[in-house]
Amino acid sequence: MTEVSILFLRACLALLAMPIYVLSFLGIWEPFCKKIFFPFFLEKISAVHERKAKKQKQELFRNLPDFASSSGELRLLEIGTGHGANFQFYPPGCKVTCTDINPNFQQGLLRSMNKNQHVHYERFLVAAGEDLHQVPSGSVDAVICTLVLCSVHNVNNTLKEVQRVLRPGGAFYFLEHVAADPSSWKYFWQQICYPTWKLIFDGCCLTREIWKNLEQANFSELSLQHISIPLPWMPIQPHIIGFAVK
């Protein structure tokens, strides 16, 4: 009965979003989404998410300086930088390489850079999380990834690239929305929203159990916590937060 209800409500939601489905069928939606809609939406939702998750992020990144190299230099690589919502939490003087598969975040990214001049920005790379070949192996002290693993094509391959670019003893920091408890109403609504949400929001998957990928990855240490970030009327409240050491 539950499966029937999910299918019925998915169909109702798809009907409401029919113009977008039509644009997608015609090949118009994806380029419009990547260039205009998603950068605009992400900047707005990031501002809300930032207010709700600020304390958690401050605590998460508090020990970043502990992973500086023996020379005292701290080299960071951020996967899926977007508009640079994390820059404010980085320690002064650290060197950041920004990456994103979508190059259309430039305006918001420049605004964040101007606001956070305590950080040294080395370069911006157009790159997918699964393919960071432009970054040498073992060349960074920490990799940052927030609200990105939901939309990469392959989580495991992304984590392999994270481990490759990290130096031994380096850390991977993450904050990701994930699947809710399968017995909960939140998971029920995630199941309903999943297909339309993924189409509208550039491949974002609502039901990934990313903590399992992290647990199965070959990190020497994993500090992971399940939390809920209060985002009313949004199916992305369940999150995981923490860091893993190579």
Coordinates of N, CA, C and O in Angstrom, one line a residue, residues 34 77-80 99-102 125-135 137 143-145 148-165 172 198 202-205 208 210 213:
K34 N 21.8 24.5 -15.2 CA 23.2 24.6 -14.9 C 23.7 26.1 -14.9 O 24.5 26.5 -14.1
L77 N 41.7 21.8 -0.3 CA 41.0 21.6 -1.6 C 39.6 21.5 -1.3 O 39.2 20.6 -0.5
E78 N 38.7 22.3 -1.9 CA 37.3 22.2 -1.7 C 36.7 21.6 -3.0 O 36.8 22.2 -4.1
I79 N 35.9 20.6 -2.8 CA 35.2 19.9 -3.9 C 33.8 20.5 -3.9 O 33.1 20.6 -2.9
G80 N 33.3 21.0 -5.1 CA 32.0 21.6 -5.2 C 31.9 22.9 -4.4 O 31.1 23.1 -3.6
T99 N 37.3 23.9 -6.5 CA 36.8 23.1 -7.7 C 35.3 23.0 -7.8 O 34.6 23.0 -6.7
D100 N 34.8 22.9 -8.9 CA 33.4 22.7 -9.1 C 33.2 22.2 -10.6 O 33.9 22.6 -11.5
I101 N 32.2 21.3 -10.7 CA 31.9 20.8 -12.1 C 31.1 21.8 -12.9 O 31.1 21.8 -14.1
N102 N 30.5 22.8 -12.2 CA 29.7 23.8 -12.8 C 30.4 25.1 -12.7 O 30.6 25.7 -11.7
L125 N 39.4 25.3 -10.4 CA 39.4 24.2 -11.4 C 38.0 23.8 -11.7 O 37.2 23.5 -10.8
V126 N 37.6 23.7 -13.0 CA 36.4 23.1 -13.4 C 36.6 21.6 -13.4 O 37.3 21.0 -14.3
A127 N 36.1 20.9 -12.4 CA 36.4 19.4 -12.3 C 35.3 18.7 -11.5 O 34.8 19.3 -10.6
A128 N 35.0 17.5 -11.9 CA 34.1 16.7 -11.1 C 34.8 16.0 -10.0 O 36.1 15.8 -10.0
G129 N 34.1 15.7 -8.9 CA 34.7 15.1 -7.7 C 35.4 13.8 -8.0 O 36.3 13.4 -7.4
E130 N 34.8 13.1 -9.1 CA 35.4 11.7 -9.4 C 36.7 11.8 -10.2 O 37.3 10.8 -10.5
D131 N 37.0 13.0 -10.7 CA 38.2 13.2 -11.6 C 38.9 14.5 -11.2 O 38.6 15.5 -11.8
L132 N 39.8 14.4 -10.3 CA 40.6 15.6 -9.9 C 42.1 15.4 -10.4 O 43.0 15.8 -9.7
H133 N 42.2 15.0 -11.6 CA 43.5 14.7 -12.2 C 44.4 15.9 -12.2 O 45.7 15.8 -12.3
Q134 N 43.8 17.1 -12.2 CA 44.6 18.3 -12.2 C 45.3 18.6 -10.9 O 46.2 19.5 -10.8
V135 N 44.9 17.8 -9.8 CA 45.5 18.0 -8.5 C 46.5 16.8 -8.2 O 46.1 15.7 -8.3
S137 N 48.8 14.0 -6.6 CA 48.6 13.0 -5.5 C 49.3 13.5 -4.2 O 50.5 14.0 -4.3
V143 N 40.7 18.1 2.6 CA 39.7 18.2 1.5 C 38.4 18.5 2.2 O 38.0 17.9 3.2
I144 N 37.7 19.5 1.6 CA 36.4 19.9 2.2 C 35.3 19.6 1.2 O 35.4 19.8 0.0
C145 N 34.2 19.1 1.7 CA 33.1 18.7 0.8 C 31.8 18.8 1.5 O 31.5 18.0 2.4
V148 N 27.6 18.1 -1.4 CA 28.1 17.8 -2.8 C 28.0 16.3 -3.1 O 27.6 16.0 -4.2
L149 N 28.2 15.5 -2.2 CA 28.2 14.0 -2.4 C 26.8 13.5 -2.8 O 26.6 12.4 -3.3
C150 N 25.8 14.4 -2.6 CA 24.4 14.0 -3.0 C 24.2 14.0 -4.5 O 23.3 13.4 -5.0
S151 N 25.1 14.7 -5.2 CA 24.9 14.9 -6.6 C 26.1 14.4 -7.5 O 26.0 14.5 -8.7
V152 N 27.2 13.9 -6.9 CA 28.3 13.4 -7.7 C 27.7 12.1 -8.4 O 26.8 11.5 -7.9
H153 N 28.3 11.7 -9.5 CA 27.9 10.6 -10.2 C 28.2 9.3 -9.5 O 27.5 8.3 -9.5
N154 N 29.4 9.3 -8.8 CA 29.8 8.1 -8.1 C 30.5 8.5 -6.8 O 31.6 9.1 -6.8
V155 N 29.8 8.2 -5.6 CA 30.4 8.6 -4.3 C 31.7 7.9 -4.0 O 32.7 8.5 -3.6
N156 N 31.8 6.6 -4.3 CA 33.0 5.8 -4.0 C 34.2 6.3 -4.8 O 35.3 6.4 -4.3
N157 N 34.0 6.6 -6.1 CA 35.1 7.1 -6.9 C 35.5 8.5 -6.4 O 36.7 8.8 -6.5
T158 N 34.6 9.3 -5.9 CA 34.9 10.6 -5.4 C 35.8 10.4 -4.1 O 36.8 11.2 -4.0
L159 N 35.4 9.5 -3.3 CA 36.2 9.3 -2.1 C 37.6 8.7 -2.4 O 38.6 9.0 -1.7
K160 N 37.7 8.0 -3.4 CA 39.0 7.5 -3.9 C 39.9 8.6 -4.3 O 41.1 8.7 -4.0
E161 N 39.3 9.6 -5.0 CA 40.1 10.8 -5.4 C 40.5 11.6 -4.2 O 41.6 12.2 -4.2
V162 N 39.6 11.7 -3.3 CA 39.9 12.5 -2.0 C 41.1 11.8 -1.4 O 42.0 12.6 -1.0
Q163 N 41.1 10.5 -1.2 CA 42.3 9.9 -0.6 C 43.5 10.0 -1.4 O 44.6 10.1 -0.9
R164 N 43.4 10.1 -2.7 CA 44.6 10.2 -3.6 C 45.3 11.6 -3.4 O 46.5 11.6 -3.3
V165 N 44.5 12.6 -3.4 CA 45.1 14.0 -3.3 C 45.5 14.4 -1.9 O 46.3 15.3 -1.7
F172 N 39.6 14.6 5.6 CA 38.5 14.9 4.7 C 37.3 15.4 5.6 O 36.9 14.6 6.4
K198 N 15.4 15.5 -8.1 CA 16.7 15.2 -8.8 C 16.7 15.9 -10.2 O 17.7 16.5 -10.6
D202 N 19.5 19.6 -10.5 CA 20.7 19.3 -11.1 C 21.3 18.0 -10.5 O 22.5 17.9 -10.2
G203 N 20.5 16.9 -10.4 CA 21.0 15.6 -10.1 C 21.1 15.3 -8.6 O 21.7 14.3 -8.2
C204 N 20.6 16.2 -7.7 CA 20.7 16.0 -6.3 C 19.8 14.8 -5.9 O 18.6 14.8 -6.1
C205 N 20.4 13.8 -5.2 CA 19.7 12.6 -4.8 C 19.4 12.7 -3.3 O 20.2 13.0 -2.5
R208 N 20.5 9.0 -0.6 CA 21.8 8.4 -0.5 C 22.2 8.1 1.0 O 22.1 9.0 1.8
I210 N 25.1 8.0 2.5 CA 26.5 8.4 2.3 C 27.4 7.9 3.5 O 28.6 7.6 3.2
N213 N 29.1 4.7 2.5 CA 30.3 4.8 1.7 C 31.5 5.2 2.5 O 32.6 4.7 2.2

